[in-house]
Coordinates of C-alpha atoms and ligand atoms in Angstrom, one line a residue:
X1 CA 25.0 6.6 33.4
X2 CA 24.5 6.3 29.6
X3 CA 21.9 3.9 28.5
X4 CA 22.8 1.1 26.1
X5 CA 20.7 0.4 23.0
X6 CA 21.2 -2.6 20.7
X7 CA 19.5 -2.2 17.3
X8 CA 18.9 -5.5 15.3
X9 CA 18.9 -4.8 11.6
X10 CA 20.9 -2.3 9.5
X11 CA 18.3 -1.4 6.9
X12 CA 16.9 2.2 6.5
X13 CA 14.9 2.0 9.7
X14 CA 17.8 0.5 11.8
X15 CA 20.1 3.2 10.5
X16 CA 17.6 5.9 11.2
X17 CA 17.0 4.6 14.8
X18 CA 20.8 4.4 15.4
X19 CA 21.3 8.0 14.2
X20 CA 18.4 9.4 16.2
X21 CA 19.5 7.6 19.5
X22 CA 23.2 8.3 19.1
X23 CA 22.6 12.0 18.5
X24 CA 20.9 12.4 21.9
X25 CA 23.1 14.1 24.4
X26 CA 23.2 15.0 28.1
X27 CA 21.1 12.9 30.5
X28 CA 19.4 11.2 27.5
X29 CA 22.6 10.0 25.9
X30 CA 22.9 6.4 24.6
X31 CA 25.6 4.0 23.7
X32 CA 24.3 2.6 20.5
X33 CA 25.3 -0.7 18.8
X34 CA 23.6 -1.8 15.6
X35 CA 24.1 -5.4 14.5
X36 CA 23.4 -6.4 10.9
X37 CA 23.6 -10.0 9.8
X38 CA 24.6 -9.3 6.2
X39 CA 28.0 -8.1 5.0
X40 CA 26.7 -4.6 4.2
X41 CA 24.4 -2.1 5.6
X42 CA 21.2 -0.8 3.9
X43 CA 18.9 -3.8 4.1
X44 CA 16.6 -4.2 1.2
X45 CA 17.6 -0.8 -0.1
X46 CA 21.3 -1.7 -0.6
X47 CA 22.7 -2.2 -4.1
X48 CA 24.5 -5.2 -5.4
X49 CA 26.7 -5.6 -8.5
X50 CA 25.1 -8.3 -10.7
X51 CA 27.2 -7.7 -13.8
X52 CA 30.5 -5.8 -14.0
X53 CA 29.7 -2.1 -13.5
X54 CA 25.9 -2.6 -13.0
X55 CA 24.4 -2.3 -9.6
X56 CA 20.8 -3.5 -8.9
X57 CA 19.0 -1.3 -6.4
X58 CA 16.9 -3.0 -3.8
X59 CA 14.0 -0.6 -4.1
X60 CA 12.6 0.8 -7.3
X61 CA 14.5 4.0 -6.6
X62 CA 11.5 5.8 -5.2
X63 CA 12.9 7.8 -2.2
X64 CA 10.0 10.3 -2.3
X65 CA 8.6 9.0 1.0
X66 CA 11.6 9.9 3.2
X67 CA 10.5 13.1 4.8
X68 CA 12.7 16.3 4.6
X69 CA 11.5 17.0 8.1
X70 CA 13.0 13.8 9.4
X71 CA 16.2 14.4 7.4
X72 CA 16.5 17.9 9.0
X73 CA 15.9 16.4 12.5
X74 CA 18.8 14.0 11.9
X75 CA 21.0 16.7 10.3
X76 CA 21.5 14.6 7.3
X77 CA 22.3 17.6 5.1
X78 CA 25.7 17.7 7.0
X79 CA 26.3 14.3 5.5
X80 CA 25.5 15.3 1.9
X81 CA 21.8 14.6 1.8
X82 CA 19.7 16.9 -0.4
X83 CA 16.2 16.6 -2.0
X84 CA 14.9 17.5 -5.4
X85 CA 11.4 17.7 -6.6
X86 CA 10.0 16.6 -10.0
X87 CA 11.3 13.0 -9.8
X88 CA 7.9 11.3 -9.5
X89 CA 6.8 11.5 -13.1
X90 CA 6.2 8.4 -15.2
X91 CA 4.8 7.3 -18.6
X92 CA 1.8 5.0 -18.9
X93 CA 2.9 3.2 -22.1
X94 CA 0.9 0.0 -22.8
X95 CA 2.1 -0.2 -26.4
X96 CA 1.3 1.0 -29.9
X97 CA -2.4 0.2 -29.6
X98 CA -2.8 2.8 -26.9
X99 CA -1.6 6.4 -26.7
X100 CA 1.1 7.0 -24.1
X101 CA 0.2 9.3 -21.1
X102 CA 2.6 11.3 -19.0
X103 CA 1.6 11.5 -15.3
X104 CA 3.6 13.7 -13.0
X105 CA 2.1 14.6 -9.6
X106 CA 4.6 17.5 -9.5
X107 CA 3.7 19.0 -12.8
X108 CA -0.1 19.3 -13.3
X109 CA 0.2 21.4 -16.5
X110 CA 2.3 18.7 -18.3
X111 CA 0.1 16.0 -17.1
X112 CA -3.2 17.5 -18.0
X113 CA -1.7 18.5 -21.4
X114 CA -0.8 14.9 -22.0
X115 CA -4.2 13.6 -20.9
X116 CA -6.2 16.2 -22.7
X117 CA -4.6 15.1 -26.0
X118 CA -6.5 11.8 -25.5
X119 CA -9.6 12.8 -23.5
X120 CA -10.3 16.4 -22.4
X121 CA -12.8 15.3 -19.8
X122 CA -10.1 13.1 -18.1
X123 CA -7.8 16.1 -17.9
X124 CA -10.4 17.9 -15.8
X125 CA -11.0 14.7 -13.8
X126 CA -7.3 14.5 -13.1
X127 CA -7.2 18.1 -11.8
X128 CA -10.1 17.2 -9.5
X129 CA -8.3 13.9 -8.4
X130 CA -5.1 15.7 -7.6
X131 CA -7.0 18.4 -5.7
X132 CA -8.6 15.8 -3.6
X133 CA -5.3 14.2 -2.9
X134 CA -3.8 17.6 -1.9
X135 CA -6.7 18.3 0.5
X136 CA -6.5 14.8 2.1
X137 CA -2.8 15.0 2.5
X138 CA -2.6 16.9 5.9
X139 CA -4.9 14.5 7.9
X140 CA -3.6 11.3 6.3
X141 CA 0.1 12.2 6.2
X142 CA 0.1 13.4 9.9
X143 CA -1.3 10.0 10.9
X144 CA 1.3 8.1 8.9
X145 CA 4.3 10.4 9.5
X146 CA 4.0 10.4 13.2
X147 CA 3.3 8.3 16.3
X148 CA 0.0 6.5 16.7
X149 CA -2.7 8.5 18.2
X150 CA -3.4 7.1 21.7
X151 CA -6.5 4.8 21.9
X152 CA -7.1 5.9 25.4
X153 CA -5.6 9.4 26.2
X154 CA -3.7 9.2 29.5
X155 CA -2.0 12.6 29.8
X156 CA -2.2 16.1 28.4
X157 CA 0.3 15.1 25.6
X158 CA -2.1 12.4 24.4
X159 CA -5.0 14.8 24.4
X160 CA -3.0 17.3 22.4
X161 CA -2.2 14.7 19.9
X162 CA -5.9 13.7 19.5
X163 CA -7.0 17.3 19.2
X164 CA -4.3 17.9 16.5
X165 CA -5.6 15.0 14.4
X166 CA -9.2 16.0 14.9
X167 CA -8.4 19.6 13.9
X168 CA -6.8 18.5 10.7
X169 CA -9.8 16.4 9.8
X170 CA -12.2 19.3 10.7
X171 CA -10.3 21.5 8.2
X172 CA -11.8 19.2 5.5
X173 CA -15.2 20.0 4.1
X174 CA -18.0 17.6 5.1
X175 CA -17.9 16.5 1.5
X176 CA -14.2 15.6 1.6
X177 CA -14.7 13.8 5.0
X178 CA -17.4 11.6 3.4
X179 CA -15.2 11.0 0.4
X180 CA -12.4 9.9 2.6
X181 CA -14.7 7.5 4.5
X182 CA -16.0 6.2 1.1
X183 CA -12.5 5.7 -0.3
X184 CA -10.9 3.8 2.5
X185 CA -12.6 0.4 1.9
X186 CA -13.2 1.0 -1.8
X187 CA -11.6 -1.2 -4.5
X188 CA -9.3 1.1 -6.5
X189 CA -10.8 -0.1 -9.7
X190 CA -14.2 1.4 -8.6
X191 CA -12.5 4.7 -7.7
X192 CA -10.7 4.9 -11.1
X193 CA -13.7 3.6 -13.1
X194 CA -16.0 6.3 -11.6
X195 CA -13.4 9.0 -12.1
X196 CA -11.8 8.5 -15.5
X197 CA -12.8 7.3 -19.0
X198 CA -9.5 6.3 -20.5
X199 CA -8.7 2.6 -19.7
X200 CA -4.9 3.0 -19.7
X201 CA -5.2 6.0 -17.3
X202 CA -7.5 4.1 -15.0
X203 CA -5.0 1.2 -14.9
X204 CA -1.9 3.3 -14.7
X205 CA -3.1 5.2 -11.6
X206 CA -4.7 2.1 -10.0
X207 CA -1.3 0.4 -10.1
X208 CA -0.1 2.2 -7.0
X209 CA -3.0 0.6 -5.0
X210 CA -1.8 -3.0 -5.6
X211 CA 2.0 -2.8 -5.5
X212 CA 3.4 -5.3 -3.0
X213 CA 0.0 -6.2 -1.6
X214 CA -2.2 -9.3 -1.9
X215 CA -4.9 -7.1 -3.4
X216 CA -6.1 -6.9 -6.9
X217 CA -7.7 -3.7 -8.2
X218 CA -11.1 -5.1 -7.4
X219 CA -10.2 -6.0 -3.8
X220 CA -11.6 -3.9 -1.0
X221 CA -9.0 -1.6 0.6
X222 CA -6.9 -1.1 -2.5
X223 CA -7.9 2.6 -2.7
X224 CA -6.5 3.0 0.8
X225 CA -3.1 1.8 -0.4
X226 CA -3.1 4.3 -3.3
X227 CA -4.2 7.1 -0.9
X228 CA -1.5 6.2 1.6
X229 CA 1.3 6.3 -1.1
X230 CA -0.1 9.5 -2.8
X231 CA -0.4 11.4 0.5
X232 CA 3.0 10.5 2.0
X233 CA 5.3 11.2 -0.9
X234 CA 7.0 14.4 -2.0
X235 CA 10.5 15.4 -3.0
X236 CA 13.0 12.7 -3.8
X237 CA 16.6 12.2 -2.5
X238 CA 19.2 13.5 -4.9
X239 CA 21.2 10.4 -5.8
X240 CA 18.4 8.0 -4.8
X241 CA 18.4 5.2 -2.2
X242 CA 22.3 4.9 -2.3
X243 CA 22.7 8.6 -1.3
X244 CA 20.1 8.2 1.5
X245 CA 21.9 5.2 2.9
X246 CA 25.3 6.9 2.7
X247 CA 24.0 9.9 4.6
X248 CA 22.3 7.8 7.3
X249 CA 25.4 5.6 7.7
X250 CA 27.7 8.7 8.0
X251 CA 25.4 10.5 10.4
X252 CA 25.0 7.4 12.7
X253 CA 28.8 6.9 12.7
X254 CA 29.6 10.6 13.3
X255 CA 27.2 10.5 16.3
X256 CA 29.2 7.6 17.7
X257 CA 27.0 4.6 16.9
X258 CA 28.9 1.3 16.6
X259 CA 27.6 -0.2 13.3
X260 CA 28.6 -3.9 13.0
X261 CA 28.1 -6.0 9.9
X262 CA 28.4 -9.8 9.5
X263 CA 27.0 -9.8 13.0
X264 CA 23.6 -11.5 13.3
X265 CA 21.6 -11.5 16.5
X266 CA 20.8 -15.0 17.7
X267 CA 18.8 -14.3 20.8
X268 CA 17.3 -11.6 23.1
X269 CA 17.6 -12.2 26.8
X270 CA 14.8 -11.1 29.1
X271 CA 14.9 -11.0 32.8
X272 CA 12.3 -9.8 35.2
X273 CA 10.1 -8.8 32.3
X274 CA 12.7 -6.5 30.7
X275 CA 15.2 -7.0 28.0
X276 CA 18.7 -7.3 29.4
X277 CA 21.0 -8.4 26.5
X278 CA 21.3 -9.5 22.9
X279 CA 23.2 -12.7 22.1
X280 CA 25.1 -12.8 18.9
X281 CA 25.7 -15.8 16.6
X282 CA 29.3 -16.1 17.8
X283 CA 28.0 -16.3 21.4
X284 CA 29.0 -12.8 22.5
X285 CA 26.4 -11.1 24.7
X286 CA 25.7 -7.3 24.4
X287 CA 24.1 -5.8 27.5
X288 CA 21.1 -3.7 26.6
X289 CA 18.6 -1.3 28.4
X290 CA 16.7 -1.1 25.1
X291 CA 16.5 -3.5 22.1
X292 CA 15.1 -2.1 18.9
X293 CA 14.0 -4.7 16.4
X294 CA 14.7 -3.2 13.0
X295 CA 14.2 -6.6 11.4
X296 CA 10.9 -8.3 10.4
X297 CA 8.7 -8.5 13.5
X298 CA 8.2 -12.3 13.1
X299 CA 12.0 -12.9 12.7
X300 CA 12.6 -10.8 15.8
X301 CA 9.8 -11.7 18.2
X302 CA 9.2 -15.3 17.3
X303 CA 12.8 -16.4 16.5
X304 CA 15.0 -14.4 19.0
X305 CA 12.9 -14.5 22.2
X306 CA 12.1 -17.6 24.2
X307 CA 8.3 -18.3 23.9
X308 CA 8.2 -18.3 27.7
X309 CA 9.1 -14.6 27.7
X310 CA 6.5 -13.5 25.1
X311 CA 2.8 -13.0 25.8
X312 CA 1.1 -15.9 24.1
X313 CA -1.8 -13.9 22.5
X314 CA 0.7 -11.3 21.2
X315 CA 2.9 -14.1 19.8
X316 CA -0.2 -15.6 18.0
X317 CA -1.1 -12.2 16.6
X318 CA 2.4 -11.7 15.3
X319 CA 2.3 -15.2 13.8
X320 CA -0.9 -14.2 12.0
X321 CA 0.5 -11.0 10.6
X322 CA 0.4 -11.6 6.8
X323 CA 3.7 -11.0 5.1
X324 CA 3.4 -12.6 1.7
X325 CA 5.7 -11.3 -0.9
X326 CA 3.8 -10.9 -4.2
X327 CA 6.3 -9.3 -6.6
X328 CA 9.5 -10.1 -8.3
X329 CA 12.1 -7.7 -9.7
X330 CA 14.0 -8.2 -12.9
X331 CA 17.1 -6.0 -13.2
X332 CA 18.5 -5.7 -16.7
X333 CA 22.0 -4.5 -17.6
X334 CA 21.6 -2.6 -21.0
X335 CA 24.2 -1.4 -23.4
X336 CA 22.0 1.8 -23.8
X337 CA 18.6 3.0 -22.9
X338 CA 16.0 1.9 -25.5
X339 CA 12.9 3.7 -26.6
X340 CA 10.4 4.8 -25.2
X341 CA 12.8 6.2 -22.6
X342 CA 14.4 8.4 -25.3
X343 CA 11.0 9.6 -26.5
X344 CA 10.5 12.5 -24.1
X345 CA 8.7 14.5 -26.8
X346 CA 5.8 12.0 -26.8
X347 CA 5.2 12.6 -23.2
X348 CA 5.8 16.3 -23.3
X349 CA 8.3 15.7 -20.4
X350 CA 12.0 16.5 -20.0
X351 CA 13.0 13.0 -19.0
X352 CA 11.3 9.6 -18.9
X353 CA 12.7 7.2 -16.4
X354 CA 9.6 5.4 -15.1
X355 CA 7.0 3.4 -17.1
X356 CA 3.8 1.4 -16.4
X357 CA 2.4 -1.0 -18.9
X358 CA -1.2 -2.2 -18.0
X359 CA -3.6 -1.1 -20.8
X360 CA -6.8 -1.5 -18.7
X361 CA -8.2 -2.4 -15.2
X362 CA -9.4 -5.7 -16.5
X363 CA -5.8 -6.8 -17.5
X364 CA -4.5 -5.6 -14.1
X365 CA -7.2 -7.7 -12.3
X366 CA -6.4 -10.7 -14.5
X367 CA -2.7 -10.4 -13.6
X368 CA -3.8 -10.9 -9.9
X369 CA -5.8 -14.1 -10.6
X370 CA -3.0 -16.6 -10.8
X371 CA -1.3 -15.8 -7.5
X372 CA -4.3 -17.1 -5.6
X373 CA -3.4 -20.6 -6.9
X374 CA 0.4 -20.2 -6.8
X375 CA 0.6 -19.7 -10.6
X376 CA 2.7 -17.3 -12.6
X377 CA 0.7 -14.4 -14.2
X378 CA 0.3 -14.7 -18.0
X379 CA 0.8 -10.9 -18.3
X380 CA 2.1 -9.4 -15.1
X381 CA 1.5 -5.8 -14.1
X382 CA 4.8 -4.0 -14.6
X383 CA 6.4 -0.9 -13.1
X384 CA 9.7 -0.1 -14.9
X385 CA 12.3 2.2 -13.6
X386 CA 15.6 3.4 -15.1
X387 CA 17.4 4.8 -12.0
X388 CA 20.8 5.1 -13.8
X389 CA 19.2 7.6 -16.1
X390 CA 18.3 9.8 -13.1
X391 CA 22.0 9.8 -12.0
X392 CA 21.4 7.6 -9.0
X393 CA 24.4 6.1 -7.2
X394 CA 25.2 3.3 -4.7
X395 CA 26.0 4.0 -1.1
X396 CA 29.6 4.2 -2.0
X397 CA 29.0 6.7 -4.7
X398 CA 29.4 4.5 -7.8
X399 CA 27.0 5.1 -10.7
X400 CA 24.5 2.3 -11.2
X401 CA 25.7 1.6 -14.8
X402 CA 28.8 2.5 -16.8
X403 CA 28.7 5.7 -18.9
X404 CA 26.4 5.3 -21.9
X405 CA 24.9 2.0 -20.6
X406 CA 21.8 1.8 -18.5
X407 CA 20.1 -0.2 -15.7
X408 CA 16.5 -1.1 -16.0
X409 CA 14.6 -2.5 -12.9
X410 CA 11.2 -4.1 -13.7
X411 CA 8.9 -4.7 -10.8
X412 CA 6.4 -7.5 -11.7
X413 CA 3.2 -8.1 -9.6
X414 CA 1.8 -10.8 -8.8
X415 CA 4.2 -13.7 -8.6
X416 CA 3.9 -16.5 -6.1
X417 CA 6.2 -17.0 -3.2
X418 CA 7.0 -20.7 -3.7
X419 CA 8.2 -23.1 -6.4
X420 CA 11.2 -21.2 -7.9
X421 CA 12.9 -23.9 -9.9
X422 CA 15.4 -22.8 -12.6
X423 CA 12.6 -23.4 -15.2
X424 CA 10.1 -21.3 -13.4
X425 CA 12.6 -18.4 -13.1
X426 CA 13.4 -18.6 -16.8
X427 CA 9.6 -18.7 -17.6
X428 CA 8.9 -15.6 -15.5
X429 CA 11.8 -13.7 -17.1
X430 CA 10.5 -14.6 -20.5
X431 CA 6.9 -13.6 -19.5
X432 CA 8.1 -10.2 -18.2
X433 CA 10.0 -9.5 -21.4
X434 CA 7.1 -10.6 -23.6
X435 CA 4.7 -8.4 -21.6
X436 CA 7.1 -5.4 -22.0
X437 CA 7.7 -5.9 -25.7
X438 CA 4.8 -3.8 -26.9
X439 CA 6.0 -0.9 -24.7
X440 CA 9.7 -1.2 -25.4
X441 CA 9.9 -3.1 -28.8
X442 CA 13.7 -3.1 -29.1
X443 CA 14.5 -4.0 -25.5
X444 CA 15.9 -7.5 -26.2
X445 CA 18.6 -6.1 -28.5
X446 CA 20.0 -4.0 -25.6
X447 CA 20.2 -6.7 -22.9
X448 CA 23.7 -7.6 -21.6
X449 CA 22.7 -9.5 -18.4
X450 CA 19.8 -10.0 -16.1
X451 CA 19.2 -10.6 -12.4
X452 CA 15.8 -11.8 -11.1
X453 CA 14.8 -11.4 -7.4
X454 CA 11.7 -13.3 -6.2
X455 CA 9.9 -13.2 -2.8
X456 CA 11.7 -16.4 -1.9
X457 CA 15.1 -14.8 -2.6
X458 CA 14.1 -11.8 -0.4
X459 CA 13.0 -14.2 2.4
X460 CA 16.3 -16.2 2.3
X461 CA 18.7 -13.3 1.9
X462 CA 17.2 -10.8 4.3
X463 CA 15.7 -13.1 7.0
X464 CA 12.3 -11.8 5.8
X465 CA 9.6 -14.4 6.6
X466 CA 7.1 -14.5 3.6
X467 CA 9.3 -12.2 1.5
X468 CA 7.1 -9.1 1.7
X469 CA 9.5 -6.1 1.4
X470 CA 7.3 -4.0 3.8
X471 CA 7.7 -6.6 6.5
X472 CA 3.9 -7.2 6.3
X473 CA 1.3 -6.5 3.7
X474 CA -0.2 -3.1 3.6
X475 CA -3.9 -3.9 4.2
X476 CA -6.6 -2.2 6.2
X477 CA -6.4 -4.7 9.0
X478 CA -2.6 -4.4 9.2
X479 CA -2.2 -0.7 9.6
X480 CA -2.0 1.8 12.5
X481 CA -2.4 0.1 15.9
X482 CA -2.9 -3.3 14.3
X483 CA 0.6 -3.4 12.8
X484 CA 1.9 -6.1 13.4
X485 CA -0.5 -6.7 16.3
X486 CA -2.6 -4.9 18.9
X487 CA -1.4 -4.6 22.5
X488 CA 2.3 -4.0 21.8
X489 CA 2.5 -2.8 25.4
X490 CA 2.6 -6.5 26.3
X491 CA 6.1 -6.7 24.9
X492 CA 8.9 -7.1 27.5
X493 CA 10.1 -3.8 28.9
X494 CA 12.7 -2.0 26.7
X495 CA 11.8 -4.0 23.6
X496 CA 10.6 -1.8 20.7
X497 CA 9.6 -2.6 17.1
X498 CA 11.4 -0.4 14.6
X499 CA 11.0 -1.8 11.1
X500 CA 8.5 -1.4 8.3
X501 CA 6.5 -4.2 10.0
X502 CA 5.2 -1.8 12.6
X503 CA 3.4 1.6 12.4
X504 CA 3.4 3.4 10.0
X505 CA 4.6 0.7 7.6
X506 CA 7.1 -0.1 5.0
X507 CA 9.0 1.9 2.4
X508 CA 12.0 4.1 2.6
X509 CA 10.5 6.4 5.2
X510 CA 12.8 5.9 8.3
X511 CA 9.7 6.7 10.4
X512 CA 9.3 3.4 12.2
X513 CA 13.0 3.6 13.2
X514 CA 12.6 7.2 14.3
X515 CA 9.4 6.6 16.3
X516 CA 11.1 3.6 18.1
X517 CA 14.1 5.8 19.0
X518 CA 11.8 8.5 20.5
X519 CA 9.8 5.8 22.4
X520 CA 13.1 4.3 23.8
X521 CA 14.2 7.7 25.0
X522 CA 10.8 8.6 26.5
X523 CA 10.6 5.4 28.5
X524 CA 11.5 5.5 32.2
X525 CA 15.0 4.3 33.0
X526 CA 15.4 0.7 34.2
X527 CA 16.8 0.5 37.7
X528 CA 20.1 -0.8 36.5
X529 CA 20.8 2.1 34.2
X530 CA 19.9 4.9 36.8
X531 CA 22.8 7.1 37.7
Ligands
FAD601 C1 12.1 -4.9 -5.1 C2 11.8 -3.8 -4.1 C3 11.4 -2.6 -4.5 C4 11.1 -1.6 -3.5 N1 10.9 -0.4 -3.9 C5 10.7 0.6 -3.0 C6 10.6 2.0 -3.4 O1 10.7 2.3 -4.6 N2 10.4 2.9 -2.5 C7 10.2 2.6 -1.2 O2 10.0 3.5 -0.4 N3 10.4 1.3 -0.7 C8 10.6 0.3 -1.6 N4 10.8 -1.0 -1.2 C9 10.7 -1.3 0.2 C10 11.8 -0.8 1.1 O3 13.1 -1.3 0.5 C11 11.6 -1.5 2.5 O4 10.3 -1.1 3.0 C12 12.7 -0.9 3.5 O5 13.9 -1.3 3.1 C13 12.3 -1.4 4.9 O6 13.4 -1.0 5.7 P1 13.7 -1.7 7.1 O7 14.9 -1.0 7.6 O8 12.5 -1.7 7.9 O9 14.0 -3.2 6.8 P2 15.1 -3.9 5.8 O10 15.5 -3.0 4.7 O11 14.4 -5.2 5.4 O12 16.3 -4.2 6.8 C14 16.2 -5.2 7.8 C15 17.6 -5.7 8.0 O13 17.6 -6.5 9.2 C16 18.6 -7.5 9.0 N5 18.4 -8.7 9.9 C17 17.3 -9.5 9.9 N6 17.4 -10.4 10.9 C18 18.6 -10.1 11.6 C19 19.2 -10.6 12.7 N7 18.8 -11.7 13.4 N8 20.4 -10.0 13.1 C20 20.9 -8.9 12.4 N9 20.3 -8.4 11.3 C21 19.2 -9.0 10.9 C22 18.4 -7.9 7.5 O14 19.6 -8.5 7.0 C23 18.2 -6.5 6.9 O15 19.4 -5.9 6.4 C24 11.2 -1.9 -2.1 C25 11.6 -3.2 -1.7 C26 11.9 -4.1 -2.7 C27 12.4 -5.5 -2.3

């Protein structure tokens, strides 16, 4: 008898889980139903039209963390998915008082040329920095691209997994192992300060350590965030997040998954310690041998399951999982792309579609100060992306902006979660544009319309407690087996976490969804579903 899986949440992880389970055949075949509360699939990564012909992407169009190996496993190439390298480059452009620097992890020659024009010693330091990242990638990426290593090995498979991780670590020199141990708790400001001389380079690289976290550059653990992102990204999806969602949706449907939108789960029934059904908002009940929570763990475990059916210590730990949204995104519809995006020659690069603005670590740290007291930053740290200039599309294949026009998405750290009156929204928008003005002086002349998304908006629209897009802050105490809580084996049988709120974390990776699908398939059959 085929087993029945209900997946709650139709974001990138829910779609990945649906595809993986529905593609199983033979004795391991599943009937898969995915329920999504919103009108469209894609979760935070879906696009929305905010001005005629302009589509705001959820993410900042960085698809470089979706692994080609997972795409191949799910046969996404049959549904139009392809990857291209060389999409990660960006300009550090704090304004006329500072020289612009082109950073492209995929093009060391162009990067070091750009840095050497300002500081030859920093060009050498960058080569050494990238070399370290490349060497640390195998052990770190294998930890964050696969299942958790077992804390207590129980069978030969567990031992093999542990030996594999140990072997990848042993391939590092002693010096690199000590460097890895030193970097994990280190504030990213200290790492950058001890590595580079140019303030804008220090700040531009440090930015990756603080995005969507509650960590400033001088906070412990911010180097680990940078390391995690740098070691788990590679080629990008051609067409961006829209193309990825289109391929996942097509693959899941082709494999027979039933994808239902406007269909929110209202409860999960548990009997005799196992999940038995999912109740929908309209009162319908869907029988289930496995339930995969591809929504925020708090929204799933604390709101859909009766407290009597959930281990109280586990419930408390999930309650304590910190999930504060710390960034807002301002999308701008532009009549055309302004400088410096047209100034490829400055950067020595073919195409500029990403930009960072912080001139120095001190300014990055100052931008973090206000959020501790619920205040707006005076000068937020900005990461700007022009996905329309990279030819990205929505999940239905539309370009993100009309021909000749452009979409600019500006990700502003650190903004508070609460207090979003109309005045405060206007104030933040003005602050973002003022901060960006030295980097893009003529921006205001090009703006046709704007659309601001705050953490409170994300919370309300996506059922995302706290508004953190990763379903939980990336912090040292919220990674690996602690995400979102230890002892997940205390969950009712057949219930699996499948969103960015569980290992290995958020981002457009699909990996939490894929790992949950594997775990569901590997679990022994419940008596009721045995043939
Ligand atoms: C502004 C911004 C920029 C970002 N930039 C990037 C980037 O450049 N690169 C990157 O890798 N990541 C980025 N991210 C993060 C990325 O979008 C998320 O980590 C990713 O979407 C998480 O996928 P998910 O499937 O786990 O969850 P989600 O995308 O949050 O999907 C969960 C879904 O569950 C649904 N749901 C919730 N409750 C229920 C219920 N009761 N019943 C039915 N459905 C329910 C929600 O409606 C939602 O659609 C960004 C996010 C934001 C907001």
